[in-house]
Short mmCIF file of C-alpha atoms in Angstrom, two decimals:
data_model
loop_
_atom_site.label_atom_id
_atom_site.label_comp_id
_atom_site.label_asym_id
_atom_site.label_seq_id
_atom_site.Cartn_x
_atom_site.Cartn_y
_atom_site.Cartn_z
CA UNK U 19 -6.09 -8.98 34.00
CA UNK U 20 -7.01 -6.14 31.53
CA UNK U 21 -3.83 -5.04 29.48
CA UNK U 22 -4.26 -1.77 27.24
CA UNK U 23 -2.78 -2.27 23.82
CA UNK U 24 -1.41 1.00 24.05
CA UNK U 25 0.84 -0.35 27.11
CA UNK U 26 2.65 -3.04 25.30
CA UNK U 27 6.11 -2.92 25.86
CA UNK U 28 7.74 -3.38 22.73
CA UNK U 29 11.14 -1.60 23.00
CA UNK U 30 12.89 -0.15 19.71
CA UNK U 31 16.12 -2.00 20.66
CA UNK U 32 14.55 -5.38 20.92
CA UNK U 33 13.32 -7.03 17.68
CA UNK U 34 12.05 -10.11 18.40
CA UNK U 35 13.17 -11.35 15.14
CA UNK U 36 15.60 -9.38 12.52
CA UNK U 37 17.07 -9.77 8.69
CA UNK U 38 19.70 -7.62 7.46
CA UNK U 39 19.45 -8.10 3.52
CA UNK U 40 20.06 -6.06 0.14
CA UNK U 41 18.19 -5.05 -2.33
CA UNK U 42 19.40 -5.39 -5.81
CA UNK U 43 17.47 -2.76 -8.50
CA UNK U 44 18.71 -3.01 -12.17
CA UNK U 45 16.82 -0.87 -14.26
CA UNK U 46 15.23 -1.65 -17.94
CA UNK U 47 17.03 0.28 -20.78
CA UNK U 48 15.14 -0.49 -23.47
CA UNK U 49 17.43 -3.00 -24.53
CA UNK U 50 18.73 -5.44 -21.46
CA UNK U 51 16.16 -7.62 -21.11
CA UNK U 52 18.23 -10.20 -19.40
CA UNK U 53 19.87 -8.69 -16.56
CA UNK U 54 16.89 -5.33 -16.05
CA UNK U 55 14.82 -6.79 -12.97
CA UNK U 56 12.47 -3.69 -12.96
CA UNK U 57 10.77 -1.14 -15.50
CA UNK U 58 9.45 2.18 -15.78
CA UNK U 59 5.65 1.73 -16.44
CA UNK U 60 5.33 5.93 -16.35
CA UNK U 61 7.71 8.17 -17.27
CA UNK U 62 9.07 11.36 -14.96
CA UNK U 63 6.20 14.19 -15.53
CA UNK U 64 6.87 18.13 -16.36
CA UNK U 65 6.90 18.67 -12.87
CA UNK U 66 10.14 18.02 -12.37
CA UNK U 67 11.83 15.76 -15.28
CA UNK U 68 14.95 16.42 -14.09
CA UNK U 69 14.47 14.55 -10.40
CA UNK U 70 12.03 12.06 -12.09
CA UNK U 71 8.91 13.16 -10.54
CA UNK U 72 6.31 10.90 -10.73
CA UNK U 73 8.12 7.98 -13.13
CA UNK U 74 7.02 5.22 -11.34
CA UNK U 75 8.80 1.53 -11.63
CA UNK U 76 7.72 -1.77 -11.07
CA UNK U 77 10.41 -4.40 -10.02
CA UNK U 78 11.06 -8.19 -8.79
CA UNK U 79 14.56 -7.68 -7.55
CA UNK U 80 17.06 -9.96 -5.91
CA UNK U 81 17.44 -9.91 -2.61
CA UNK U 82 20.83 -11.58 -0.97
CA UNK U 83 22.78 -11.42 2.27
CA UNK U 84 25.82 -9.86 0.94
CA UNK U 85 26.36 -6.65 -0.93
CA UNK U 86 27.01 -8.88 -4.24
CA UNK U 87 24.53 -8.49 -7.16
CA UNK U 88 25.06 -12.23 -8.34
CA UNK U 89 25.14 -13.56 -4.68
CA UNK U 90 22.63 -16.20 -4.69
CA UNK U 91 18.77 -14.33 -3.76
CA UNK U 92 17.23 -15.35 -0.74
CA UNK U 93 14.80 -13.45 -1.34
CA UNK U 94 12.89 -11.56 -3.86
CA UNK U 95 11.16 -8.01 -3.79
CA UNK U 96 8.21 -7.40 -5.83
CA UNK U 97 6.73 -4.34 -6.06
CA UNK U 98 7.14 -0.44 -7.22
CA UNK U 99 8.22 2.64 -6.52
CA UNK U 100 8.37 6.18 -7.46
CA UNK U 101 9.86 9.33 -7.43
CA UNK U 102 8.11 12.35 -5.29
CA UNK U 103 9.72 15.35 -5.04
CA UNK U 104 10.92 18.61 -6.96
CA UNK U 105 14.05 19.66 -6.55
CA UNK U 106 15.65 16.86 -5.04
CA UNK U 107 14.95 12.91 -4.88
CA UNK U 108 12.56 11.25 -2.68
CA UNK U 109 11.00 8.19 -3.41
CA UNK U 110 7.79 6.16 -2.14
CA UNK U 111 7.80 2.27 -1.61
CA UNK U 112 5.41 -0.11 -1.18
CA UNK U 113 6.27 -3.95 -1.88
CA UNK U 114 6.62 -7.52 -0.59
CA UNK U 115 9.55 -9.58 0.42
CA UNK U 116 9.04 -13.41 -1.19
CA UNK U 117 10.89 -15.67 0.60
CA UNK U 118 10.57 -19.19 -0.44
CA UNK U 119 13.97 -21.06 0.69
CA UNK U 120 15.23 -23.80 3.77
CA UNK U 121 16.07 -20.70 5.90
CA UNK U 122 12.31 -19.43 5.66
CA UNK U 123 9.45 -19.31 3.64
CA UNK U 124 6.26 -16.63 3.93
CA UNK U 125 6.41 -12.69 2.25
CA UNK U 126 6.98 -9.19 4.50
CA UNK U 127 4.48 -6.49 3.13
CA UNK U 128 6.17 -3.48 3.36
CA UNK U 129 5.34 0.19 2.80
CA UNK U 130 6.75 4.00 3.43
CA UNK U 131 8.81 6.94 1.95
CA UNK U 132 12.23 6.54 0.94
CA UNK U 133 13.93 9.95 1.92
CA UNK U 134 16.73 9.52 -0.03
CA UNK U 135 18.62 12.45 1.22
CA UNK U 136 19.12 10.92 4.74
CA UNK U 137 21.52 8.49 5.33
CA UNK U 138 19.09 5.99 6.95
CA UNK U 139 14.95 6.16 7.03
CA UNK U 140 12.29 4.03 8.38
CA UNK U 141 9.71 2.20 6.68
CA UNK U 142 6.85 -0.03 8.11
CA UNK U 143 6.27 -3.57 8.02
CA UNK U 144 2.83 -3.79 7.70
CA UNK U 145 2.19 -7.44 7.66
CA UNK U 146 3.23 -10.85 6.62
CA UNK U 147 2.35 -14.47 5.76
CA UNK U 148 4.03 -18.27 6.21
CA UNK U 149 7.05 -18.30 8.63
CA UNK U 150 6.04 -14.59 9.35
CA UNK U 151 2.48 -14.64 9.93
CA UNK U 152 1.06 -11.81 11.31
CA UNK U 153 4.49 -9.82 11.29
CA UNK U 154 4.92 -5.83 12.22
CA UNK U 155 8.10 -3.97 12.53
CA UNK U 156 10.64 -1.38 10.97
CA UNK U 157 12.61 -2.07 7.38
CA UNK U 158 15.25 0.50 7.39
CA UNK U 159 16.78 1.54 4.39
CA UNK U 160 20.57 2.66 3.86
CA UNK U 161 21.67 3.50 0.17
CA UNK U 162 24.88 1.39 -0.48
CA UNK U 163 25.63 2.44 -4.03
CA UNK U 164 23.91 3.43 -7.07
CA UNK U 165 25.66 3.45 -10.75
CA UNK U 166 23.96 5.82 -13.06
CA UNK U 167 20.51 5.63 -13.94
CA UNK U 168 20.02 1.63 -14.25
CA UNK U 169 21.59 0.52 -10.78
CA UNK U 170 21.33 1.03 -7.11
CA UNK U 171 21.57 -1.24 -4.01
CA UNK U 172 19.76 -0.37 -0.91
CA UNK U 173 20.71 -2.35 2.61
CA UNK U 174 17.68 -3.12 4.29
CA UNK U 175 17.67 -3.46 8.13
CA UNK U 176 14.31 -5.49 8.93
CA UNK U 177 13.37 -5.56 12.37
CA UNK U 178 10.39 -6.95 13.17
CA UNK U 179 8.62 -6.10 16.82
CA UNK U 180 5.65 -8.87 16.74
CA UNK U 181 6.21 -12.40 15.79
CA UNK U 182 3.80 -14.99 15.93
CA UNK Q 15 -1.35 -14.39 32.39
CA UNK Q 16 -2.59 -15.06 29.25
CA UNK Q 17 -4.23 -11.86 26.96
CA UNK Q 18 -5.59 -12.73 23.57
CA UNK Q 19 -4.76 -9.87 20.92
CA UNK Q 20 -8.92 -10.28 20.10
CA UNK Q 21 -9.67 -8.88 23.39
CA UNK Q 22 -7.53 -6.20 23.71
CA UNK Q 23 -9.39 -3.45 25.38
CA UNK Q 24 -9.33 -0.73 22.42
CA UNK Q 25 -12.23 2.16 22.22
CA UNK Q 26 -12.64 3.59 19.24
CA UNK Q 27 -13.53 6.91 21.00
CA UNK Q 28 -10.12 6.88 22.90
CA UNK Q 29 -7.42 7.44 20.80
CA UNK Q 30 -4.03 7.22 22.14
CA UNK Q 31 -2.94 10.25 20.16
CA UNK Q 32 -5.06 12.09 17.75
CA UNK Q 33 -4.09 15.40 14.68
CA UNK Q 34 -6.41 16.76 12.51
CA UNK Q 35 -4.22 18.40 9.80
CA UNK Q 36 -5.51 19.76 6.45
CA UNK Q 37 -4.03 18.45 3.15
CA UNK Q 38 -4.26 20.65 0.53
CA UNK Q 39 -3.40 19.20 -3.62
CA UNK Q 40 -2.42 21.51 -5.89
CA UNK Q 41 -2.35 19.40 -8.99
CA UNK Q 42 0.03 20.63 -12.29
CA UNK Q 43 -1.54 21.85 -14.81
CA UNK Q 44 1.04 21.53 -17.28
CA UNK Q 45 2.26 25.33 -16.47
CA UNK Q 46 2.42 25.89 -12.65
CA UNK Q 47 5.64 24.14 -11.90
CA UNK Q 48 6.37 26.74 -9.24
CA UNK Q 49 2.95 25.86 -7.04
CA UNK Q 50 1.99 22.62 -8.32
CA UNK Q 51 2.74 19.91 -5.91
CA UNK Q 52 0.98 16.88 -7.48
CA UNK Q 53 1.16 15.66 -11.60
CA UNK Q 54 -0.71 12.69 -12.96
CA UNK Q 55 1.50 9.93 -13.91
CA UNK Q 56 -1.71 8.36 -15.63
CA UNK Q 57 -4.21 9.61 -17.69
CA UNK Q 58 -8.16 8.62 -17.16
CA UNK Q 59 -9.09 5.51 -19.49
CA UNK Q 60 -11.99 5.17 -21.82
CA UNK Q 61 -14.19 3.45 -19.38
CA UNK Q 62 -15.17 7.10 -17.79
CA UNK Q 63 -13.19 9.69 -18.57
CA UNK Q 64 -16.00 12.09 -16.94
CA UNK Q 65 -14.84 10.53 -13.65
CA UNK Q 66 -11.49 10.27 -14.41
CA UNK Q 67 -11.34 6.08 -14.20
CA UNK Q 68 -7.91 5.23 -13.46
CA UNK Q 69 -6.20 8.91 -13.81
CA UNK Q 70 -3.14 8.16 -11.27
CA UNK Q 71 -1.53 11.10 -9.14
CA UNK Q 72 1.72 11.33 -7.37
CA UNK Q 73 1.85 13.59 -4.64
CA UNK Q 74 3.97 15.97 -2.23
CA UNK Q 75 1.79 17.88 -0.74
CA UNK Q 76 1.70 20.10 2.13
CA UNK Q 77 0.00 19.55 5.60
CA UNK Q 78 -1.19 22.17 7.56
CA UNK Q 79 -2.75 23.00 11.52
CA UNK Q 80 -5.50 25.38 9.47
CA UNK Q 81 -7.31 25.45 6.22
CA UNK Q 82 -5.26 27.88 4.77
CA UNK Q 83 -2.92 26.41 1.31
CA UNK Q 84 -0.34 28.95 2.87
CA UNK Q 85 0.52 28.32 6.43
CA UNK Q 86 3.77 27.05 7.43
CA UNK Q 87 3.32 22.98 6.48
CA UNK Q 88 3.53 20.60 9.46
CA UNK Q 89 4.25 17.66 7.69
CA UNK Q 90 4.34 16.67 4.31
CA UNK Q 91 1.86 13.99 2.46
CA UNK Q 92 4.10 12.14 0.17
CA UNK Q 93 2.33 9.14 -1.68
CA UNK Q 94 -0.26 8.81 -4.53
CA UNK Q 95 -4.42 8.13 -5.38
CA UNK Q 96 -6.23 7.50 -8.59
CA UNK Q 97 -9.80 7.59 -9.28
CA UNK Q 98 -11.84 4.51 -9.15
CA UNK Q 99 -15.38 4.69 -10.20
CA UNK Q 100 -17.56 4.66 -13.16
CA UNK Q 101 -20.34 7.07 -13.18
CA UNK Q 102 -19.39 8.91 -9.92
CA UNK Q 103 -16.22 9.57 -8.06
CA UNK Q 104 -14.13 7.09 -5.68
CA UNK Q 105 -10.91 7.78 -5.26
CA UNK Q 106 -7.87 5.48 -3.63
CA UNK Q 107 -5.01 6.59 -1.74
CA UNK Q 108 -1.81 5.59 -0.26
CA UNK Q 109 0.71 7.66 1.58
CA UNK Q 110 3.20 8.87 4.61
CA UNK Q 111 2.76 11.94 6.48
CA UNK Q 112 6.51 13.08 6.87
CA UNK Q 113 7.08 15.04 10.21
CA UNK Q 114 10.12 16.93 10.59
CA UNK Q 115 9.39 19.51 13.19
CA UNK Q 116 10.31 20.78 16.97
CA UNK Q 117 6.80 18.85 17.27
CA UNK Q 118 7.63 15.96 16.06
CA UNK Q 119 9.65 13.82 13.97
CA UNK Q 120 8.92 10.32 12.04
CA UNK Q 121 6.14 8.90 9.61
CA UNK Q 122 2.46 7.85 9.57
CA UNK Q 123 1.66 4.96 6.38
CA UNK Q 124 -1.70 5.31 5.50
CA UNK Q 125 -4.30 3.26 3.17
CA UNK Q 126 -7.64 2.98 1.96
CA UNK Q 127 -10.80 3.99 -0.34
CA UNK Q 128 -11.46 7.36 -0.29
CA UNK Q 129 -15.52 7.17 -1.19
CA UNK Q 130 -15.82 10.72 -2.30
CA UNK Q 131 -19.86 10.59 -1.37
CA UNK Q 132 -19.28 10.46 1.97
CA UNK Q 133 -19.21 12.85 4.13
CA UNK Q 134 -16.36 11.28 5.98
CA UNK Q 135 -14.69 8.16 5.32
CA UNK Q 136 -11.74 6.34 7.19
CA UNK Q 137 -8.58 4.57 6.06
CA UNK Q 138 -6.19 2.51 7.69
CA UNK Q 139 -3.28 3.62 9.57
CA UNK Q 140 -1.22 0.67 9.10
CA UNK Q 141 2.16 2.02 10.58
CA UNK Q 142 4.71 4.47 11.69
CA UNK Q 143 8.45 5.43 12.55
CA UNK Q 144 9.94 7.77 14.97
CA UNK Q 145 8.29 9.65 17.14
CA UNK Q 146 5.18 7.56 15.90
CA UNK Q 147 7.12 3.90 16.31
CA UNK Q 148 4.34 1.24 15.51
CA UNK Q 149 1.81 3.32 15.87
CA UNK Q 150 -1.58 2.03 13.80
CA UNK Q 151 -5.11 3.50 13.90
CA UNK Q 152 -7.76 5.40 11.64
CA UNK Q 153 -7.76 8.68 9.18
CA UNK Q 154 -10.80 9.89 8.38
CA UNK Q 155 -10.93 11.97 5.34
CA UNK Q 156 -13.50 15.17 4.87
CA UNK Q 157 -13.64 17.09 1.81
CA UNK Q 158 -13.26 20.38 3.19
CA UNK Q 159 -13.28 22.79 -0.43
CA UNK Q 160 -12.58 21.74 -4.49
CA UNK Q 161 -11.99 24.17 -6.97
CA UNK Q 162 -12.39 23.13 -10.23
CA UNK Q 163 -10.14 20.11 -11.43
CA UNK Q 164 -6.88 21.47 -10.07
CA UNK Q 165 -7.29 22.13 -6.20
CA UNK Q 166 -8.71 20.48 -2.79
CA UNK Q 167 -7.98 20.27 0.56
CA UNK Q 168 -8.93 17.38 2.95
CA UNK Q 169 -9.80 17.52 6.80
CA UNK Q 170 -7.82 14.67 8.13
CA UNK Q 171 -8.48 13.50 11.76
CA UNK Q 172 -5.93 10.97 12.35
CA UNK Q 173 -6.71 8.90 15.84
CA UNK Q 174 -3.94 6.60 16.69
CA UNK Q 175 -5.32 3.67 18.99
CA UNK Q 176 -1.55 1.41 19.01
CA UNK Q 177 1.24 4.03 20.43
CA UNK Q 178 4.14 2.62 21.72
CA UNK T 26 0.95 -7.57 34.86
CA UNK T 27 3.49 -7.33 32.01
CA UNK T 28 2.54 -9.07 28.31
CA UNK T 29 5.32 -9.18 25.66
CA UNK T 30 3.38 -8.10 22.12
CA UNK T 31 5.28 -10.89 21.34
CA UNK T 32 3.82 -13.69 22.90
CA UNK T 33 0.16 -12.98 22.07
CA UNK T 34 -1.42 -16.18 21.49
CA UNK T 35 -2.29 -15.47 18.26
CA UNK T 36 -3.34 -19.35 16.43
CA UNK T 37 -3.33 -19.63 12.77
CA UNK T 38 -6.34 -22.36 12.66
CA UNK T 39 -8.73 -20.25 14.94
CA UNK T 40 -9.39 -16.76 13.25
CA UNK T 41 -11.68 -13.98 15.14
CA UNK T 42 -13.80 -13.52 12.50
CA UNK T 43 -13.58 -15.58 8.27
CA UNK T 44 -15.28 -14.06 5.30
CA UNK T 45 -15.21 -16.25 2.08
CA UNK T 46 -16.09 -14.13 -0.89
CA UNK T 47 -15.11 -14.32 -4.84
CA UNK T 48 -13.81 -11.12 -6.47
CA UNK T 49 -14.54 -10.78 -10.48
CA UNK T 50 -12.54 -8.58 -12.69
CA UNK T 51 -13.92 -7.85 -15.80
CA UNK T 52 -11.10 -5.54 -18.03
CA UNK T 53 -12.25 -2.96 -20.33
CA UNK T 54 -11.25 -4.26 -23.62
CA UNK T 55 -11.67 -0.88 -25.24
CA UNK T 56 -15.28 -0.78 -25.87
CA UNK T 57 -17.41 -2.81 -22.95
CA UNK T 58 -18.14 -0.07 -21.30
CA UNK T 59 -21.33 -1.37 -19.65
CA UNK T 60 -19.63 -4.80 -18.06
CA UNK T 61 -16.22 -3.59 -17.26
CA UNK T 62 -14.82 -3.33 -13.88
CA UNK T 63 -11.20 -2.43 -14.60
CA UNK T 64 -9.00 -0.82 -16.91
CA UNK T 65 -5.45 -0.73 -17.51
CA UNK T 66 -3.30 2.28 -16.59
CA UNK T 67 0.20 1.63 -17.87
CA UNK T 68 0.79 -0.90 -20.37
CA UNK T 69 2.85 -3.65 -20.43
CA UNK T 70 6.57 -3.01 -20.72
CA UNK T 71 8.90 -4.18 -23.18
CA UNK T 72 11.02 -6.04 -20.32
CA UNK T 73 8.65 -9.01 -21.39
CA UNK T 74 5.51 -8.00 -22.81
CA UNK T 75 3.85 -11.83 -22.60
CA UNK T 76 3.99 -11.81 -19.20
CA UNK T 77 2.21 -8.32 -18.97
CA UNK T 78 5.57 -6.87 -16.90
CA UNK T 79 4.28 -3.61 -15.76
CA UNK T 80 0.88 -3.52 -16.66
CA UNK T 81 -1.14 -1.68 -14.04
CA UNK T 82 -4.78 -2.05 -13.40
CA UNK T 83 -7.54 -0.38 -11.58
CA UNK T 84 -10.42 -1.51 -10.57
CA UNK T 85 -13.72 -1.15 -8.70
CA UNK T 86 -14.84 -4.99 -8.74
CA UNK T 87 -17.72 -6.93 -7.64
CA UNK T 88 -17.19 -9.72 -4.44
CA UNK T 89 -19.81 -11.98 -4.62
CA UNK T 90 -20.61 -15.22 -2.05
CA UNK T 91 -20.74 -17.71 -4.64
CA UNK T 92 -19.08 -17.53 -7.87
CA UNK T 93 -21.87 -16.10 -10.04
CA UNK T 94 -20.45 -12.66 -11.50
CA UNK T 95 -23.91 -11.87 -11.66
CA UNK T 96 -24.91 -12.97 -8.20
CA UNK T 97 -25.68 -9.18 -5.79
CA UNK T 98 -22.36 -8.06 -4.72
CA UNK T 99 -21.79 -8.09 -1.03
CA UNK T 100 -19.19 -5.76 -1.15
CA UNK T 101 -16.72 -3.99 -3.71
CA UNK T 102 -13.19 -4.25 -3.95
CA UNK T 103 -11.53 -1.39 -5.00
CA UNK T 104 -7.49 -0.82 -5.92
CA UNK T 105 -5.12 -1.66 -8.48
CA UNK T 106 -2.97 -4.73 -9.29
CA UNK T 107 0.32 -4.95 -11.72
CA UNK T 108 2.16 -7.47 -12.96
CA UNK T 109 5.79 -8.10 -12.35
CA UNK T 110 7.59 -11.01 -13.27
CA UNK T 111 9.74 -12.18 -16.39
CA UNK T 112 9.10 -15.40 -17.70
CA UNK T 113 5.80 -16.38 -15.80
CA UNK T 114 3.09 -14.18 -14.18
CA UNK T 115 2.80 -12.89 -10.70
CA UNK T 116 0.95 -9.68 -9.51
CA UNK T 117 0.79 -7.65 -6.77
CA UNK T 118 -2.46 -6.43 -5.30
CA UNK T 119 -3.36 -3.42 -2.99
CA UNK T 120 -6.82 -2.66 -2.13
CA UNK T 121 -9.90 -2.00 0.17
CA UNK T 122 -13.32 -4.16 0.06
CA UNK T 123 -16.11 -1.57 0.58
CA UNK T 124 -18.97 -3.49 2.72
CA UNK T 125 -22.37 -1.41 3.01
CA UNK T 126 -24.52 -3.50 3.49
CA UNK T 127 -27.38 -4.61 6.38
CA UNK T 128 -24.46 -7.60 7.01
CA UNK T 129 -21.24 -4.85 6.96
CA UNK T 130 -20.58 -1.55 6.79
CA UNK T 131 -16.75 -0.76 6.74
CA UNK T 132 -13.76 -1.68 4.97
CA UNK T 133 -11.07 -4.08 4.90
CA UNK T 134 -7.30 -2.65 3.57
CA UNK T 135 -5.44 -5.68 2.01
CA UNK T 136 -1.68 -5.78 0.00
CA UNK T 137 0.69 -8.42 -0.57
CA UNK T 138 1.86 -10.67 -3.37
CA UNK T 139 -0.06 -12.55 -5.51
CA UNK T 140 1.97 -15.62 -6.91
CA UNK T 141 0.09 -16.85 -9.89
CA UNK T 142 1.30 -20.29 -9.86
CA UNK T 143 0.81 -21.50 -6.46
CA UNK T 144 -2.46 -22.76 -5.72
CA UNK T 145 -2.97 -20.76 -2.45
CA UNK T 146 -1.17 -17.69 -1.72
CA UNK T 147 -1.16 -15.05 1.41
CA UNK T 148 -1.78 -11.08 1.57
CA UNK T 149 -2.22 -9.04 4.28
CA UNK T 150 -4.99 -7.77 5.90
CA UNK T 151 -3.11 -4.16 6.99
CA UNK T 152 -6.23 -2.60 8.64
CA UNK T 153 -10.42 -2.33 8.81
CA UNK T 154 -12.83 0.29 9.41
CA UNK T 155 -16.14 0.22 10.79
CA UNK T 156 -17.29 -2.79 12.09
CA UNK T 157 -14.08 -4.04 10.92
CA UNK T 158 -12.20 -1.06 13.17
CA UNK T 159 -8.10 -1.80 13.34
CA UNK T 160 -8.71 -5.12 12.31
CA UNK T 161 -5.67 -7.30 10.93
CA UNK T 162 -5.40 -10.61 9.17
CA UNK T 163 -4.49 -12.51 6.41
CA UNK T 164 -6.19 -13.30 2.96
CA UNK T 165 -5.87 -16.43 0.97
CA UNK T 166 -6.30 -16.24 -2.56
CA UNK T 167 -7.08 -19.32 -5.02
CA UNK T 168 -7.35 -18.84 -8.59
CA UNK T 169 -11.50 -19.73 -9.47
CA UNK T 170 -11.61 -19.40 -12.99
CA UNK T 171 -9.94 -17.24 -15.70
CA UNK T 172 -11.10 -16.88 -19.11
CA UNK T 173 -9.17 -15.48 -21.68
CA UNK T 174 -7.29 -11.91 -21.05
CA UNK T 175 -10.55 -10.00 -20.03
CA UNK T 176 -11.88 -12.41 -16.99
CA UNK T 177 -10.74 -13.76 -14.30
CA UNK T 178 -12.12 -14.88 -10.65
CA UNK T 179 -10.81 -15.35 -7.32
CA UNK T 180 -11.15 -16.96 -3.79
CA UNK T 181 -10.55 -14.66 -1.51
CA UNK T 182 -10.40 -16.24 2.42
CA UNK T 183 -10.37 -13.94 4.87
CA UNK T 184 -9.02 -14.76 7.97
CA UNK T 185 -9.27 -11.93 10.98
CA UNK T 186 -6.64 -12.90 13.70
CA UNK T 187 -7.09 -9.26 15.31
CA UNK T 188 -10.74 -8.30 15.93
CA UNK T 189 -12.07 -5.06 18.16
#
């Protein structure tokens, strides 16, 4: 029997395997070297200094089940972002998802535009490794808080669509 | 009935969906803050500044139906590239398109080498959200006009062959 | 007949299609222009400047079948890596290998984690081109050899698990 890929049924509703998890991002200051988890590596350009276009930071941030920074990580992201946009924030993601505990171990390679002024937007799961081999799906973001410049915490709705 | 994912039956001249949109990059200058929509965030390095090896550029830029920098944008092309080679030009880009129309509404993620020397070359479509849920495939890229070191526009023919 | 994209019977052990290949970076130190392969973009931060937190690299590198650096290339591998962790060194790694030869012409689109200190690690293969069209898989690197700040070699197994 001859099945077209473009008929699979894979319904939006119906992850075949999902994580709800947040994402922890502490900023370097110059100075806190023990608690900063990420850094700028290029600073906001004349475009637009004021909305940080184009400062782009590299991070290996906690990742935990409950919305508490020191909640133990099951999880870490490593990756970057940066910001994209005059006049307003947007940002643009690209990073994995380590996961190296009892519960699972394997990474989620993950990639898409953070569109900060919605209240919820979609990134793709592009692939993934270990207990997640071969993985595709949907990680979508929700901004829980930020404090200041140094701080924000993003809840991250992973649903993934093909599971191996 | 059993269908390996090696044999689905996918032709590479039947897309499920296909858009050819133009991109145009307006790059700053360090004056044109009003119509620049991309800045470097990295200069070139001494290994060939001629061919700009390893000058980094975020990007917002718009996407239109024609060639024309000032018809109503489609979608948006929010990501980044950098330049690659020594003694020619390569570049490297990733990026979403970011639709927000009657038309449609969601993302395409999109990666790969853009080898400047070819008349067309195709990256990865390696996911999408919304209206394009899943969706993978090919963009090929064709250098449609340069001028001078702070404008081009790109041909993009983007042929999805996973729609869901 | 009805097939869940879930259940594709997708085996670890029994890729589609394996390429074994060795990738050489050789960074410009400042003046080898003639050798180098890669330069750095964005220095380390100050977040922990031993580790190389934040350094950013591009580069346009040889892949080889055996680990000569000086053995023809069979393709070239061309993106960027950074480094991102406190205390010991991981990277992350996004790029495309370039085939064009009689063997391959096309590309391969690869990103995931590279975790320095285990001996094998997993990225994903996000997409292909060419006679690799919409192919996905996964890529095992092992650490080859690494000399000093300006050498280092890897194994890179690629595995195909989705081949058109």
């Amino acid at each position: 029997s001859s099945v077209l890929a473009t008929k699979n049924p894979i319904q939006e509703s119906k992850p075949c395997k999902r994580l709800v998890l947040y994402y922890h991002d502490t900023l370097f200051n110059g100075t806190d070297v023990a608690n900063a988890t990420s850094a700028a590596v290029a600073n906001a350009t004349g475009l637009d200094k004021e909305h940080k276009f184009g400062m782009l930071v590299v991070f290996n941030d906690p990742m935990t089940k409950d919305h508490h920074l020191l909640s133990p990580p099951v999880a870490k992201a490593q990756g970057f972002y940066f910001y994209d946009m005059k006049d307003a924030y947007t940002a643009w993601f690209a990073y994995t998802l380590v996961f190296n505990s009892s519960e699972h171990k394997g990474t989620l390679n993950i990639m898409g535009a953070d569109l900060m002024n919605d209240e919820t937007r979609d990134l793709s799961v592009v692939g993934g490794t270990g207990d997640f081999f071969m993985a595709r799906g949907i990680c979508t973001f929700r901004t829980d808080t930020f404090q200041g410049d140094f701080y924000f915490r993003l809840k991250m709705d992973i649903k993934l669509y093909e599971c191996y």
